[in-house]
mmCIF file with all atom_site columns, C-alpha atoms in Angstrom:
data_model
loop_
_atom_site.group_PDB
_atom_site.id
_atom_site.type_symbol
_atom_site.label_atom_id
_atom_site.label_alt_id
_atom_site.label_comp_id
_atom_site.label_asym_id
_atom_site.label_entity_id
_atom_site.label_seq_id
_atom_site.pdbx_PDB_ins_code
_atom_site.Cartn_x
_atom_site.Cartn_y
_atom_site.Cartn_z
_atom_site.occupancy
_atom_site.B_iso_or_equiv
_atom_site.pdbx_formal_charge
_atom_site.auth_seq_id
_atom_site.auth_comp_id
_atom_site.auth_asym_id
_atom_site.auth_atom_id
_atom_site.pdbx_PDB_model_num
ATOM 1  C CA . MET A 1 1  ? 0.000  -0.311 -0.169  1.00 46.00 ? 1  MET A CA 1
ATOM 2  C CA . THR A 1 2  ? 1.521  3.294  -1.269  1.00 45.00 ? 2  THR A CA 1
ATOM 3  C CA . GLU A 1 3  ? 0.829  6.277  1.542   1.00 47.00 ? 3  GLU A CA 1
ATOM 4  C CA . PRO A 1 4  ? -0.477 9.457  -0.314  1.00 50.00 ? 4  PRO A CA 1
ATOM 5  C CA . THR A 1 5  ? 1.691  12.234 -1.239  1.00 55.00 ? 5  THR A CA 1
ATOM 6  C CA . LYS A 1 6  ? 2.562  14.732 1.789   1.00 62.00 ? 6  LYS A CA 1
ATOM 7  C CA . PRO A 1 7  ? 1.521  17.727 0.517   1.00 66.00 ? 7  PRO A CA 1
ATOM 8  C CA . GLN A 1 8  ? 4.003  20.434 0.988   1.00 84.00 ? 8  GLN A CA 1
ATOM 9  C CA . THR A 1 9  ? 4.285  23.043 3.036   1.00 93.00 ? 9  THR A CA 1
ATOM 10 C CA . VAL A 1 10 ? 4.020  27.026 1.442   1.00 95.00 ? 10 VAL A CA 1
ATOM 11 C CA . ASP A 1 11 ? 7.618  27.984 2.000   1.00 95.00 ? 11 ASP A CA 1
ATOM 12 C CA . GLU A 1 12 ? 8.668  24.521 0.899   1.00 95.00 ? 12 GLU A CA 1
ATOM 13 C CA . ALA A 1 13 ? 6.473  25.464 -2.728  1.00 96.00 ? 13 ALA A CA 1
ATOM 14 C CA . LEU A 1 14 ? 8.137  28.824 -3.064  1.00 97.00 ? 14 LEU A CA 1
ATOM 15 C CA . ARG A 1 15 ? 11.045 28.550 -1.848  1.00 96.00 ? 15 ARG A CA 1
ATOM 16 C CA . GLN A 1 16 ? 12.667 28.711 -5.420  1.00 95.00 ? 16 GLN A CA 1
ATOM 17 C CA . PHE A 1 17 ? 10.890 31.866 -6.092  1.00 96.00 ? 17 PHE A CA 1
ATOM 18 C CA . THR A 1 18 ? 12.530 33.023 -3.015  1.00 96.00 ? 18 THR A CA 1
ATOM 19 C CA . ASP A 1 19 ? 15.947 32.406 -3.629  1.00 96.00 ? 19 ASP A CA 1
ATOM 20 C CA . MET A 1 20 ? 15.292 33.666 -7.445  1.00 94.00 ? 20 MET A CA 1
ATOM 21 C CA . MET A 1 21 ? 13.774 37.036 -5.710  1.00 96.00 ? 21 MET A CA 1
ATOM 22 C CA . ALA A 1 22 ? 16.492 37.481 -3.717  1.00 96.00 ? 22 ALA A CA 1
ATOM 23 C CA . ALA A 1 23 ? 19.535 37.170 -6.562  1.00 95.00 ? 23 ALA A CA 1
ATOM 24 C CA . ASP A 1 24 ? 17.615 40.345 -8.105  1.00 95.00 ? 24 ASP A CA 1
ATOM 25 C CA . GLY A 1 25 ? 17.352 42.282 -4.441  1.00 96.00 ? 25 GLY A CA 1
ATOM 26 C CA . TYR A 1 26 ? 13.744 41.409 -3.880  1.00 97.00 ? 26 TYR A CA 1
ATOM 27 C CA . VAL A 1 27 ? 11.498 39.456 -0.942  1.00 97.00 ? 27 VAL A CA 1
ATOM 28 C CA . LEU A 1 28 ? 9.533  37.147 -1.705  1.00 97.00 ? 28 LEU A CA 1
ATOM 29 C CA . SER A 1 29 ? 7.178  36.880 1.314   1.00 97.00 ? 29 SER A CA 1
ATOM 30 C CA . TRP A 1 30 ? 3.456  35.790 2.074   1.00 96.00 ? 30 TRP A CA 1
ATOM 31 C CA . GLU A 1 31 ? 1.019  35.570 4.764   1.00 96.00 ? 31 GLU A CA 1
ATOM 32 C CA . PRO A 1 32 ? -3.058 33.125 4.981   1.00 95.00 ? 32 PRO A CA 1
ATOM 33 C CA . SER A 1 33 ? -5.784 35.695 4.104   1.00 95.00 ? 33 SER A CA 1
ATOM 34 C CA . ASP A 1 34 ? -7.810 33.047 5.111   1.00 95.00 ? 34 ASP A CA 1
ATOM 35 C CA . PRO A 1 35 ? -7.524 29.396 6.071   1.00 93.00 ? 35 PRO A CA 1
ATOM 36 C CA . GLN A 1 36 ? -7.605 28.449 2.262   1.00 95.00 ? 36 GLN A CA 1
ATOM 37 C CA . ARG A 1 37 ? -5.811 31.691 0.819   1.00 97.00 ? 37 ARG A CA 1
ATOM 38 C CA . ILE A 1 38 ? -2.402 33.191 0.917   1.00 96.00 ? 38 ILE A CA 1
ATOM 39 C CA . VAL A 1 39 ? -1.244 36.800 -0.624  1.00 98.00 ? 39 VAL A CA 1
ATOM 40 C CA . VAL A 1 40 ? 1.940  36.429 -1.575  1.00 98.00 ? 40 VAL A CA 1
ATOM 41 C CA . ARG A 1 41 ? 4.356  39.899 -1.067  1.00 98.00 ? 41 ARG A CA 1
ATOM 42 C CA . ILE A 1 42 ? 7.003  41.101 -2.929  1.00 97.00 ? 42 ILE A CA 1
ATOM 43 C CA . ASP A 1 43 ? 8.867  44.180 -1.855  1.00 97.00 ? 43 ASP A CA 1
ATOM 44 C CA . ALA A 1 44 ? 11.975 46.056 -2.588  1.00 96.00 ? 44 ALA A CA 1
ATOM 45 C CA . THR A 1 45 ? 15.774 45.892 -1.432  1.00 95.00 ? 45 THR A CA 1
ATOM 46 C CA . GLU A 1 46 ? 17.584 48.691 -2.501  1.00 94.00 ? 46 GLU A CA 1
ATOM 47 C CA . GLY A 1 47 ? 19.363 48.337 -5.436  1.00 91.00 ? 47 GLY A CA 1
ATOM 48 C CA . ALA A 1 48 ? 16.549 45.927 -6.947  1.00 94.00 ? 48 ALA A CA 1
ATOM 49 C CA . CYS A 1 49 ? 16.765 44.805 -9.897  1.00 92.00 ? 49 CYS A CA 1
ATOM 50 C CA . ALA A 1 50 ? 13.619 46.853 -11.708 1.00 86.00 ? 50 ALA A CA 1
ATOM 51 C CA . ASP A 1 51 ? 13.387 45.384 -14.664 1.00 89.00 ? 51 ASP A CA 1
ATOM 52 C CA . CYS A 1 52 ? 13.625 41.615 -13.777 1.00 90.00 ? 52 CYS A CA 1
ATOM 53 C CA . LEU A 1 53 ? 9.861  41.352 -12.304 1.00 92.00 ? 53 LEU A CA 1
ATOM 54 C CA . VAL A 1 54 ? 7.852  39.949 -14.466 1.00 93.00 ? 54 VAL A CA 1
ATOM 55 C CA . PRO A 1 55 ? 3.971  41.529 -14.977 1.00 93.00 ? 55 PRO A CA 1
ATOM 56 C CA . ALA A 1 56 ? 1.370  41.012 -12.346 1.00 94.00 ? 56 ALA A CA 1
ATOM 57 C CA . ASN A 1 57 ? -0.862 38.463 -14.275 1.00 96.00 ? 57 ASN A CA 1
ATOM 58 C CA . VAL A 1 58 ? 2.025  36.475 -15.168 1.00 96.00 ? 58 VAL A CA 1
ATOM 59 C CA . MET A 1 59 ? 3.643  36.033 -11.987 1.00 97.00 ? 59 MET A CA 1
ATOM 60 C CA . GLU A 1 60 ? 0.086  35.498 -10.238 1.00 98.00 ? 60 GLU A CA 1
ATOM 61 C CA . ALA A 1 61 ? -0.094 32.000 -12.799 1.00 98.00 ? 61 ALA A CA 1
ATOM 62 C CA . ILE A 1 62 ? 3.722  31.054 -11.809 1.00 97.00 ? 62 ILE A CA 1
ATOM 63 C CA . MET A 1 63 ? 2.762  31.719 -7.643  1.00 98.00 ? 63 MET A CA 1
ATOM 64 C CA . ALA A 1 64 ? -0.539 29.897 -8.518  1.00 98.00 ? 64 ALA A CA 1
ATOM 65 C CA . LYS A 1 65 ? 0.845  27.049 -9.597  1.00 98.00 ? 65 LYS A CA 1
ATOM 66 C CA . ALA A 1 66 ? 3.489  27.418 -7.586  1.00 97.00 ? 66 ALA A CA 1
ATOM 67 C CA . LEU A 1 67 ? 1.210  27.034 -4.889  1.00 97.00 ? 67 LEU A CA 1
ATOM 68 C CA . GLU A 1 68 ? -0.496 23.675 -5.922  1.00 96.00 ? 68 GLU A CA 1
ATOM 69 C CA . PRO A 1 69 ? 1.274  20.622 -4.018  1.00 94.00 ? 69 PRO A CA 1
ATOM 70 C CA . THR A 1 70 ? -0.351 22.478 -0.822  1.00 94.00 ? 70 THR A CA 1
ATOM 71 C CA . PRO A 1 71 ? -2.808 22.625 0.456   1.00 94.00 ? 71 PRO A CA 1
ATOM 72 C CA . TYR A 1 72 ? -3.136 26.579 -0.098  1.00 96.00 ? 72 TYR A CA 1
ATOM 73 C CA . ALA A 1 73 ? -4.916 28.830 -3.025  1.00 97.00 ? 73 ALA A CA 1
ATOM 74 C CA . LEU A 1 74 ? -3.042 31.623 -4.641  1.00 98.00 ? 74 LEU A CA 1
ATOM 75 C CA . ASP A 1 75 ? -5.586 35.015 -3.124  1.00 98.00 ? 75 ASP A CA 1
ATOM 76 C CA . HIS A 1 76 ? -3.202 37.755 -4.830  1.00 98.00 ? 76 HIS A CA 1
ATOM 77 C CA . VAL A 1 77 ? 0.263  38.689 -5.544  1.00 98.00 ? 77 VAL A CA 1
ATOM 78 C CA . ILE A 1 78 ? 1.471  42.302 -3.766  1.00 97.00 ? 78 ILE A CA 1
ATOM 79 C CA . LEU A 1 79 ? 4.119  43.734 -6.227  1.00 96.00 ? 79 LEU A CA 1
ATOM 80 C CA . PRO A 1 80 ? 5.769  46.975 -5.283  1.00 93.00 ? 80 PRO A CA 1
ATOM 81 C CA . ALA A 1 81 ? 4.333  50.062 -6.139  1.00 82.00 ? 81 ALA A CA 1
ATOM 82 C CA . ASP A 1 82 ? 6.954  51.632 -7.951  1.00 72.00 ? 82 ASP A CA 1
ATOM 83 C CA . ALA A 1 83 ? 6.758  48.552 -10.386 1.00 68.00 ? 83 ALA A CA 1
ATOM 84 C CA . ALA A 1 84 ? 6.573  48.831 -13.888 1.00 55.00 ? 84 ALA A CA 1
ATOM 85 C CA . HIS A 1 85 ? 4.188  46.530 -14.728 1.00 52.00 ? 85 HIS A CA 1
#
């Protein structure tokens, strides 16, 4: 008998993006908006690569896909106020 696949934690699911964002000068964090949904927040640090962020709709699609192995769905993504997209 095989065991069911253990759901990933949100941190595990977003780790590659957290690392990628950090390399471009951004901090990725998240918080629950309700028991089944989370909000992903991306904040710029000094010297962040302004051209490295994808448009909000693309970022939301990426984050929603990344969260599929978790018990959570994406509520929305908050990008830096000065993001060009």
